[in-house]
Amino acid sequence: MSARVGSISESATLAVDAKAKALKAAGRPVIGFGAGEPDFPTPDYIVEAAVEACRDPRFHRYTPAGGLPELKQAIAAKTLRDSGWAVEPANVLVTNGGKQAIYEAFAAILDPGDEVIVPAPYWTTYPESIRLAGGVPVPVVADETTGYRVSVEQLEAARTERTKVVLFVSPSNPTGAVYSKAQVEAVGRWAAEHGLWVLTDEIYEHLVYGEAEFHSLPVVVPEIADRCIVVNGVAKTYAMTGWRVGWVIGPKDVVKAATNLQSHATSNVSNVAQAAALAAVSGDLEAVAKMREAFDRRRRTIVRMLNEINGVECPEPEGAFYAYPSVKALLGKEIRGRRPQSSVELAELILEEVEVAVVPGEAFGTPGYLRLSYALGDEDLAEGVARIQKLLAEARD
Ligand SMILES: Cc1ncc(COP(=O)(O)O)c(C=O)c1O
């Protein structure tokens, strides 16, 4: 086994989800808060476009490695419509999901030893894809007291002469944090001032609640545009996690290099999935508005119920579909004869005792927290959190 690949850890979020699904398949009444995927089916008009593509012999063949030209065009148009950023198809690479977009973007710009500042709690895939590209992830931790938002002062304290990139994600997985326009601007200006690249992950752009607003970093700070890479995809907006379509938007030379890499690694993304993505990004945002309404309702329920538990503190997430409560005050307490010392042990206890799957904060670089995805049905959500409430009410010194 090579040192490079041998050191990659399993995706903790997928592992929790797999464990929960296996228990469910074995007949256990498990409720899963692990997976970061909408519980809705993909809207019909998108599925229909895929069915039609299946019947078209043009799609039975290889197509350009970097994506169907009409999809790249539609992604450029959608980016202008939703973010106000004018890009050309040559700035776009269609990838096998946001994950491949992130991997290829880092591979295209990092040299061995280049440092990438990664605000923590971070989505578990970022540090692994940075390491795979030879880079060094440098976490900067923000806790619940700032709503999990890092400040420019913190970023500056982590900057060295090896820093090449700052990763930015708003709305965030795993915390649901959304940065205000002024905060986005401050991060972007700081990066521009120091000649850094920004990789900004906009996959949750349409999932913001209440007063919160999404702001695209290269639109707020146009001077960074030629050192900015945007990652996005259809997974979360259109309930299309299984279709595997994402994209990179960036400077043409970076996109060209990443396309070359993809041409050898995986070639074109499945044409059927690309045709579905084309229908998704060319259509309106009605379906996501409906899903957002449901997520918002569930968000309010889960945050209220979690905060009712002694020892749990959950700031209100303003975006995505995750709650990220601190459980630090519960660690070391006795619960059903055990004393969980870490959030990993607490998550195990919750799964074993009340058959509810949650992801421990260790997966996101911050022990002492749990991540609960609230993209599941209202009844399951209420029942699952009620089980956690009942169990944790038994905690004793
Ligand atoms: C922040 C973030 N970025 C990117 C992705 C990648 O999504 P996909 O590879 O399913 O398109 C996810 C999925 O969980 C995510 O949470």
CSV table of C-alpha atoms and ligand atoms in Angstrom, one decimal:
chain,number,residue,atom,x,y,z
A,1,MET,CA,0.0,0.0,0.0
A,2,SER,CA,1.4,3.4,-0.9
A,3,ALA,CA,1.9,5.8,2.0
A,4,ARG,CA,-0.2,8.4,0.2
A,5,VAL,CA,-3.3,6.3,-0.3
A,6,GLY,CA,-2.8,4.2,2.8
A,7,SER,CA,-3.1,7.2,5.1
A,8,ILE,CA,-6.5,8.2,3.8
A,9,SER,CA,-9.2,7.6,6.3
A,10,GLU,CA,-12.6,6.3,5.5
A,11,SER,CA,-15.3,8.9,5.0
A,12,ALA,CA,-16.8,9.0,8.5
A,13,THR,CA,-20.1,10.3,7.3
A,14,LEU,CA,-20.5,7.6,4.7
A,15,ALA,CA,-19.4,5.0,7.3
A,16,VAL,CA,-22.1,6.1,9.9
A,17,ASP,CA,-24.7,6.1,7.1
A,18,ALA,CA,-23.6,2.6,6.0
A,19,LYS,CA,-23.8,1.2,9.5
A,20,ALA,CA,-27.3,2.7,10.0
A,21,LYS,CA,-28.5,1.4,6.7
A,22,ALA,CA,-27.1,-2.1,7.5
A,23,LEU,CA,-28.9,-2.1,10.9
A,24,LYS,CA,-32.1,-1.0,9.1
A,25,ALA,CA,-31.7,-3.7,6.5
A,26,ALA,CA,-31.4,-6.2,9.4
A,27,GLY,CA,-34.8,-5.0,10.6
A,28,ARG,CA,-33.8,-2.6,13.3
A,29,PRO,CA,-35.8,0.6,13.7
A,30,VAL,CA,-32.8,2.8,13.2
A,31,ILE,CA,-33.2,6.5,12.5
A,32,GLY,CA,-30.4,8.0,10.6
A,33,PHE,CA,-29.2,11.6,11.0
A,34,GLY,CA,-25.9,10.7,9.3
A,35,ALA,CA,-26.2,11.2,5.6
A,36,GLY,CA,-26.0,14.7,4.0
A,37,GLU,CA,-28.7,14.1,1.4
A,38,PRO,CA,-32.3,15.3,0.9
A,39,ASP,CA,-35.0,12.7,1.5
A,40,PHE,CA,-37.0,14.0,-1.5
A,41,PRO,CA,-37.0,12.2,-4.9
A,42,THR,CA,-35.4,14.1,-7.8
A,43,PRO,CA,-38.1,16.2,-9.5
A,44,ASP,CA,-39.9,14.5,-12.3
A,45,TYR,CA,-38.9,16.8,-15.2
A,46,ILE,CA,-35.3,16.1,-14.4
A,47,VAL,CA,-35.9,12.3,-14.3
A,48,GLU,CA,-37.8,12.6,-17.6
A,49,ALA,CA,-34.8,14.3,-19.3
A,50,ALA,CA,-32.6,11.4,-18.2
A,51,VAL,CA,-35.1,8.9,-19.6
A,52,GLU,CA,-35.0,10.7,-22.9
A,53,ALA,CA,-31.2,10.8,-22.9
A,54,CYS,CA,-31.1,7.0,-22.3
A,55,ARG,CA,-32.9,6.5,-25.6
A,56,ASP,CA,-30.7,8.9,-27.6
A,57,PRO,CA,-27.7,7.0,-29.2
A,58,ARG,CA,-25.7,10.2,-29.1
A,59,PHE,CA,-25.5,9.7,-25.3
A,60,HIS,CA,-24.4,6.0,-25.7
A,61,ARG,CA,-21.0,7.2,-26.8
A,62,TYR,CA,-18.0,9.1,-25.3
A,63,THR,CA,-18.6,12.8,-25.1
A,64,PRO,CA,-16.0,15.6,-24.3
A,65,ALA,CA,-14.1,14.7,-21.1
A,66,GLY,CA,-14.8,18.2,-19.6
A,67,GLY,CA,-18.6,18.0,-20.0
A,68,LEU,CA,-21.4,18.3,-22.6
A,69,PRO,CA,-21.0,21.7,-24.3
A,70,GLU,CA,-24.7,22.5,-23.7
A,71,LEU,CA,-24.3,21.7,-20.0
A,72,LYS,CA,-21.3,23.9,-19.6
A,73,GLN,CA,-23.2,26.7,-21.3
A,74,ALA,CA,-26.2,26.2,-19.0
A,75,ILE,CA,-23.9,26.2,-15.9
A,76,ALA,CA,-22.4,29.5,-17.0
A,77,ALA,CA,-25.9,30.9,-17.5
A,78,LYS,CA,-27.1,29.5,-14.1
A,79,THR,CA,-24.0,31.0,-12.4
A,80,LEU,CA,-24.9,34.5,-13.8
A,81,ARG,CA,-28.6,34.0,-12.8
A,82,ASP,CA,-27.9,32.8,-9.2
A,83,SER,CA,-24.7,34.5,-8.2
A,84,GLY,CA,-24.2,37.3,-10.6
A,85,TRP,CA,-20.9,36.0,-11.8
A,86,ALA,CA,-20.3,36.1,-15.6
A,87,VAL,CA,-18.2,33.1,-16.7
A,88,GLU,CA,-17.8,31.3,-20.0
A,89,PRO,CA,-18.1,27.6,-20.8
A,90,ALA,CA,-14.3,27.5,-21.0
A,91,ASN,CA,-14.2,28.4,-17.3
A,92,VAL,CA,-16.4,25.3,-16.5
A,93,LEU,CA,-15.4,21.6,-15.9
A,94,VAL,CA,-18.3,19.1,-15.3
A,95,THR,CA,-17.2,16.5,-12.7
A,96,ASN,CA,-18.5,13.4,-11.1
A,97,GLY,CA,-20.1,15.2,-8.2
A,98,GLY,CA,-18.7,18.1,-6.0
A,99,LYS,CA,-16.2,15.6,-4.5
A,100,GLN,CA,-14.4,15.1,-7.8
A,101,ALA,CA,-14.5,18.8,-8.4
A,102,ILE,CA,-12.8,19.5,-5.1
A,103,TYR,CA,-10.2,16.8,-5.6
A,104,GLU,CA,-9.3,17.9,-9.2
A,105,ALA,CA,-9.2,21.6,-8.2
A,106,PHE,CA,-6.7,20.9,-5.5
A,107,ALA,CA,-4.7,18.6,-7.7
A,108,ALA,CA,-4.6,21.3,-10.3
A,109,ILE,CA,-3.2,24.1,-8.1
A,110,LEU,CA,-1.2,22.5,-5.3
A,111,ASP,CA,2.4,21.5,-5.2
A,112,PRO,CA,3.9,19.3,-2.5
A,113,GLY,CA,4.1,21.2,0.8
A,114,ASP,CA,1.6,24.0,-0.2
A,115,GLU,CA,-0.6,24.9,2.7
A,116,VAL,CA,-4.3,25.2,2.6
A,117,ILE,CA,-6.1,27.0,5.4
A,118,VAL,CA,-9.2,25.0,6.2
A,119,PRO,CA,-11.8,26.6,8.6
A,120,ALA,CA,-12.9,23.9,11.1
A,121,PRO,CA,-15.3,22.3,11.8
A,122,TYR,CA,-14.6,21.2,8.2
A,123,TRP,CA,-16.3,18.8,5.8
A,124,THR,CA,-14.4,15.6,6.2
A,125,THR,CA,-13.4,15.3,2.5
A,126,TYR,CA,-11.4,18.6,2.3
A,127,PRO,CA,-8.3,17.6,4.3
A,128,GLU,CA,-8.1,14.2,2.5
A,129,SER,CA,-8.3,15.7,-1.0
A,130,ILE,CA,-5.7,18.4,0.0
A,131,ARG,CA,-3.3,15.6,1.2
A,132,LEU,CA,-3.9,13.5,-1.8
A,133,ALA,CA,-2.8,16.5,-4.0
A,134,GLY,CA,0.4,16.8,-1.9
A,135,GLY,CA,-0.9,19.8,0.1
A,136,VAL,CA,-1.0,20.4,3.8
A,137,PRO,CA,-4.3,21.2,5.4
A,138,VAL,CA,-4.0,23.8,8.2
A,139,PRO,CA,-7.2,23.9,10.3
A,140,VAL,CA,-8.4,27.1,11.9
A,141,VAL,CA,-11.0,26.3,14.5
A,142,ALA,CA,-14.2,28.4,15.2
A,143,ASP,CA,-16.5,27.2,17.9
A,144,GLU,CA,-20.2,27.8,18.8
A,145,THR,CA,-19.4,31.2,20.4
A,146,THR,CA,-19.0,32.7,16.9
A,147,GLY,CA,-21.6,30.5,15.2
A,148,TYR,CA,-18.6,28.5,13.8
A,149,ARG,CA,-17.4,31.4,11.7
A,150,VAL,CA,-13.7,32.1,11.5
A,151,SER,CA,-12.4,35.7,11.6
A,152,VAL,CA,-9.8,37.3,9.4
A,153,GLU,CA,-7.6,37.6,12.5
A,154,GLN,CA,-7.7,33.8,12.9
A,155,LEU,CA,-6.9,33.3,9.2
A,156,GLU,CA,-4.1,35.7,9.4
A,157,ALA,CA,-2.6,34.0,12.4
A,158,ALA,CA,-2.5,30.7,10.4
A,159,ARG,CA,-0.9,32.2,7.3
A,160,THR,CA,2.7,31.4,6.5
A,161,GLU,CA,4.9,31.8,3.5
A,162,ARG,CA,3.8,28.3,2.4
A,163,THR,CA,0.1,29.3,2.4
A,164,LYS,CA,-1.3,29.0,-1.1
A,165,VAL,CA,-5.1,28.6,-0.7
A,166,VAL,CA,-7.8,29.4,1.7
A,167,LEU,CA,-10.9,27.2,1.6
A,168,PHE,CA,-14.2,28.8,2.1
A,169,VAL,CA,-17.7,27.3,2.4
A,170,SER,CA,-20.9,29.2,3.2
A,171,PRO,CA,-23.4,27.7,3.9
A,172,SER,CA,-21.2,25.2,5.7
A,173,ASN,CA,-21.3,21.5,6.2
A,174,PRO,CA,-21.2,20.4,9.0
A,175,THR,CA,-22.3,23.6,10.9
A,176,GLY,CA,-24.9,25.3,8.7
A,177,ALA,CA,-23.0,28.6,9.3
A,178,VAL,CA,-23.6,31.3,6.8
A,179,TYR,CA,-21.2,34.2,6.5
A,180,SER,CA,-22.7,37.7,6.1
A,181,LYS,CA,-21.8,39.7,3.0
A,182,ALA,CA,-19.4,41.8,5.1
A,183,GLN,CA,-17.7,38.7,6.4
A,184,VAL,CA,-17.4,37.2,2.9
A,185,GLU,CA,-15.9,40.5,1.7
A,186,ALA,CA,-13.4,40.5,4.6
A,187,VAL,CA,-12.2,37.0,3.9
A,188,GLY,CA,-12.0,37.7,0.1
A,189,ARG,CA,-10.1,41.0,0.5
A,190,TRP,CA,-7.7,39.4,3.0
A,191,ALA,CA,-7.0,36.6,0.5
A,192,ALA,CA,-6.6,39.0,-2.4
A,193,GLU,CA,-4.3,41.3,-0.4
A,194,HIS,CA,-1.9,38.4,0.3
A,195,GLY,CA,-2.0,36.9,-3.1
A,196,LEU,CA,-3.8,33.7,-2.0
A,197,TRP,CA,-6.1,31.5,-3.9
A,198,VAL,CA,-9.6,30.9,-2.7
A,199,LEU,CA,-11.5,27.6,-3.2
A,200,THR,CA,-15.1,28.4,-2.4
A,201,ASP,CA,-17.7,25.6,-2.1
A,202,GLU,CA,-21.1,26.9,-3.1
A,203,ILE,CA,-23.0,23.6,-3.1
A,204,TYR,CA,-25.5,24.8,-0.5
A,205,GLU,CA,-26.1,28.2,-2.1
A,206,HIS,CA,-29.9,27.8,-2.3
A,207,LEU,CA,-30.4,26.5,1.2
A,208,VAL,CA,-30.4,29.5,3.5
A,209,TYR,CA,-33.1,30.4,6.0
A,210,GLY,CA,-34.6,33.4,7.8
A,211,GLU,CA,-32.6,36.6,7.3
A,212,ALA,CA,-29.5,34.8,6.0
A,213,GLU,CA,-28.4,35.4,2.4
A,214,PHE,CA,-25.9,33.6,0.2
A,215,HIS,CA,-23.1,35.7,-1.3
A,216,SER,CA,-20.7,34.3,-3.9
A,217,LEU,CA,-17.2,35.3,-2.9
A,218,PRO,CA,-15.8,36.2,-6.4
A,219,VAL,CA,-18.9,38.5,-6.9
A,220,VAL,CA,-18.4,40.3,-3.6
A,221,VAL,CA,-14.6,40.5,-4.2
A,222,PRO,CA,-14.1,40.7,-8.0
A,223,GLU,CA,-10.4,41.3,-7.7
A,224,ILE,CA,-9.9,37.6,-6.5
A,225,ALA,CA,-11.7,36.2,-9.6
A,226,ASP,CA,-8.5,35.1,-11.4
A,227,ARG,CA,-7.4,33.2,-8.3
A,228,CYS,CA,-10.8,31.9,-7.3
A,229,ILE,CA,-12.2,28.4,-7.9
A,230,VAL,CA,-15.9,27.8,-7.3
A,231,VAL,CA,-17.1,24.2,-6.6
A,232,ASN,CA,-20.8,23.5,-7.0
A,233,GLY,CA,-23.2,20.7,-8.1
A,234,VAL,CA,-26.8,19.5,-8.4
A,235,ALA,CA,-26.7,17.1,-5.5
A,236,LYS,CA,-28.2,19.3,-2.7
A,237,THR,CA,-30.3,21.8,-4.7
A,238,TYR,CA,-32.2,19.3,-6.7
A,239,ALA,CA,-32.1,16.2,-4.5
A,240,MET,CA,-29.7,14.5,-6.9
A,241,THR,CA,-27.0,13.1,-4.7
A,242,GLY,CA,-27.0,9.7,-6.5
A,243,TRP,CA,-26.7,11.2,-10.0
A,244,ARG,CA,-23.1,12.4,-9.4
A,245,VAL,CA,-22.8,15.7,-11.2
A,246,GLY,CA,-20.8,18.7,-10.0
A,247,TRP,CA,-18.6,21.3,-11.5
A,248,VAL,CA,-15.5,23.5,-11.1
A,249,ILE,CA,-15.5,27.1,-12.2
A,250,GLY,CA,-12.2,28.7,-12.4
A,251,PRO,CA,-9.5,30.4,-14.5
A,252,LYS,CA,-9.3,28.8,-18.0
A,253,ASP,CA,-5.8,27.4,-17.5
A,254,VAL,CA,-6.7,25.8,-14.2
A,255,VAL,CA,-9.9,24.4,-15.8
A,256,LYS,CA,-7.9,23.1,-18.7
A,257,ALA,CA,-5.4,21.4,-16.5
A,258,ALA,CA,-8.1,19.8,-14.4
A,259,THR,CA,-9.9,18.7,-17.5
A,260,ASN,CA,-6.7,17.0,-18.7
A,261,LEU,CA,-6.5,15.2,-15.4
A,262,GLN,CA,-10.1,14.1,-15.6
A,263,SER,CA,-9.6,12.9,-19.2
A,264,HIS,CA,-7.2,10.3,-18.0
A,265,ALA,CA,-8.9,9.5,-14.7
A,266,THR,CA,-12.6,9.1,-15.5
A,267,SER,CA,-13.4,10.8,-18.9
A,268,ASN,CA,-16.9,12.3,-19.3
A,269,VAL,CA,-19.4,12.1,-16.5
A,270,SER,CA,-22.3,9.7,-17.4
A,271,ASN,CA,-24.2,11.4,-20.2
A,272,VAL,CA,-27.5,10.4,-18.8
A,273,ALA,CA,-26.6,12.2,-15.5
A,274,GLN,CA,-25.4,15.2,-17.5
A,275,ALA,CA,-28.7,15.4,-19.4
A,276,ALA,CA,-30.5,15.3,-16.0
A,277,ALA,CA,-28.2,18.0,-14.7
A,278,LEU,CA,-28.9,20.1,-17.8
A,279,ALA,CA,-32.6,20.0,-17.1
A,280,ALA,CA,-32.0,20.8,-13.5
A,281,VAL,CA,-29.8,23.9,-14.0
A,282,SER,CA,-31.9,25.2,-16.9
A,283,GLY,CA,-35.1,24.9,-15.0
A,284,ASP,CA,-36.5,27.1,-12.3
A,285,LEU,CA,-35.9,27.0,-8.6
A,286,GLU,CA,-39.5,26.0,-7.6
A,287,ALA,CA,-38.6,22.5,-6.4
A,288,VAL,CA,-35.8,23.7,-4.2
A,289,ALA,CA,-38.0,26.4,-2.7
A,290,LYS,CA,-40.4,23.7,-1.6
A,291,MET,CA,-37.6,21.6,-0.1
A,292,ARG,CA,-36.2,24.6,1.6
A,293,GLU,CA,-39.5,25.2,3.3
A,294,ALA,CA,-39.5,21.7,4.7
A,295,PHE,CA,-35.9,21.9,5.8
A,296,ASP,CA,-36.6,25.2,7.5
A,297,ARG,CA,-39.4,23.6,9.5
A,298,ARG,CA,-37.3,20.7,10.5
A,299,ARG,CA,-34.4,23.0,11.3
A,300,ARG,CA,-36.5,24.9,13.9
A,301,THR,CA,-37.8,21.6,15.4
A,302,ILE,CA,-34.4,20.0,15.7
A,303,VAL,CA,-32.6,23.1,17.2
A,304,ARG,CA,-35.4,23.6,19.7
A,305,MET,CA,-35.4,19.9,20.8
A,306,LEU,CA,-31.6,19.7,21.0
A,307,ASN,CA,-31.4,22.8,23.1
A,308,GLU,CA,-34.0,21.3,25.5
A,309,ILE,CA,-31.3,18.7,26.5
A,310,ASN,CA,-29.2,19.5,29.5
A,311,GLY,CA,-25.6,19.6,28.5
A,312,VAL,CA,-26.3,20.2,24.8
A,313,GLU,CA,-25.7,23.6,23.1
A,314,CYS,CA,-26.8,24.1,19.6
A,315,PRO,CA,-26.5,27.5,17.8
A,316,GLU,CA,-29.0,28.1,15.2
A,317,PRO,CA,-27.7,27.0,11.8
A,318,GLU,CA,-28.7,29.5,9.0
A,319,GLY,CA,-28.0,27.3,6.0
A,320,ALA,CA,-27.5,23.8,4.5
A,321,PHE,CA,-29.3,21.0,6.5
A,322,TYR,CA,-27.2,20.3,9.5
A,323,ALA,CA,-27.3,21.0,13.2
A,324,TYR,CA,-24.0,20.9,15.0
A,325,PRO,CA,-24.5,20.9,18.8
A,326,SER,CA,-21.8,20.9,21.3
A,327,VAL,CA,-22.0,17.9,23.7
A,328,LYS,CA,-18.8,18.7,25.7
A,329,ALA,CA,-20.8,19.1,28.9
A,330,LEU,CA,-22.0,15.5,28.6
A,331,LEU,CA,-18.7,13.8,28.2
A,332,GLY,CA,-17.5,11.8,31.2
A,333,LYS,CA,-21.1,11.6,32.6
A,334,GLU,CA,-22.6,8.2,33.4
A,335,ILE,CA,-25.3,7.1,30.9
A,336,ARG,CA,-26.7,3.6,31.2
A,337,GLY,CA,-23.6,2.3,33.0
A,338,ARG,CA,-21.1,3.8,30.6
A,339,ARG,CA,-19.1,7.0,30.7
A,340,PRO,CA,-18.4,8.2,27.1
A,341,GLN,CA,-15.2,10.2,27.1
A,342,SER,CA,-15.4,11.5,23.5
A,343,SER,CA,-18.0,12.4,21.0
A,344,VAL,CA,-17.1,9.2,19.1
A,345,GLU,CA,-18.0,7.1,22.2
A,346,LEU,CA,-21.2,9.2,22.8
A,347,ALA,CA,-22.3,8.6,19.1
A,348,GLU,CA,-21.7,4.9,19.6
A,349,LEU,CA,-23.7,4.8,22.8
A,350,ILE,CA,-26.6,6.7,21.1
A,351,LEU,CA,-26.6,4.2,18.2
A,352,GLU,CA,-26.4,1.2,20.4
A,353,GLU,CA,-28.9,2.2,23.1
A,354,VAL,CA,-31.6,4.1,21.1
A,355,GLU,CA,-30.7,3.2,17.5
A,356,VAL,CA,-30.2,6.7,16.3
A,357,ALA,CA,-27.2,7.4,14.0
A,358,VAL,CA,-25.3,10.7,14.3
A,359,VAL,CA,-21.8,11.7,13.2
A,360,PRO,CA,-19.3,12.5,15.9
A,361,GLY,CA,-17.4,15.9,15.7
A,362,GLU,CA,-14.1,14.0,15.3
A,363,ALA,CA,-15.0,13.5,11.6
A,364,PHE,CA,-15.0,17.3,11.2
A,365,GLY,CA,-11.8,18.1,13.1
A,366,THR,CA,-13.6,19.2,16.3
A,367,PRO,CA,-14.2,16.5,19.0
A,368,GLY,CA,-16.9,17.3,21.5
A,369,TYR,CA,-19.7,17.9,18.9
A,370,LEU,CA,-22.3,15.8,17.0
A,371,ARG,CA,-23.6,16.5,13.5
A,372,LEU,CA,-27.2,15.7,12.8
A,373,SER,CA,-28.5,16.1,9.2
A,374,TYR,CA,-32.1,17.2,9.3
A,375,ALA,CA,-32.8,16.2,5.7
A,376,LEU,CA,-35.1,13.4,6.9
A,377,GLY,CA,-38.9,13.1,7.3
A,378,ASP,CA,-40.5,15.2,10.0
A,379,GLU,CA,-41.8,12.2,12.0
A,380,ASP,CA,-38.5,10.4,12.0
A,381,LEU,CA,-36.8,13.6,13.0
A,382,ALA,CA,-39.0,14.2,16.0
A,383,GLU,CA,-38.9,10.5,17.0
A,384,GLY,CA,-35.1,10.4,16.6
A,385,VAL,CA,-34.4,13.5,18.7
A,386,ALA,CA,-36.9,12.4,21.3
A,387,ARG,CA,-35.0,9.1,21.7
A,388,ILE,CA,-31.8,11.1,22.2
A,389,GLN,CA,-33.5,13.4,24.6
A,390,LYS,CA,-34.7,10.5,26.7
A,391,LEU,CA,-31.3,8.8,26.7
A,392,LEU,CA,-29.3,11.9,27.6
A,393,ALA,CA,-31.7,12.9,30.3
A,394,GLU,CA,-30.3,9.9,32.2
A,395,ALA,CA,-26.8,11.4,32.3
A,396,ARG,CA,-25.4,11.5,35.9
A,397,ASP,CA,-22.1,12.8,37.4
B,1,LIG,C1,-19.8,21.0,1.6
B,1,LIG,C2,-20.0,20.0,0.5
B,1,LIG,N1,-19.3,20.1,-0.6
B,1,LIG,C3,-19.4,19.2,-1.6
B,1,LIG,C4,-20.2,18.0,-1.4
B,1,LIG,C5,-20.1,17.0,-2.5
B,1,LIG,O1,-21.3,16.6,-3.0
B,1,LIG,P1,-21.4,15.6,-4.2
B,1,LIG,O2,-20.1,15.0,-4.4
B,1,LIG,O3,-22.4,14.7,-3.8
B,1,LIG,O4,-21.8,16.5,-5.4
B,1,LIG,C6,-20.8,17.8,-0.2
B,1,LIG,C7,-21.6,16.6,0.1
B,1,LIG,O5,-21.8,16.2,1.2
B,1,LIG,C8,-20.7,18.8,0.8
B,1,LIG,O6,-21.4,18.7,2.0
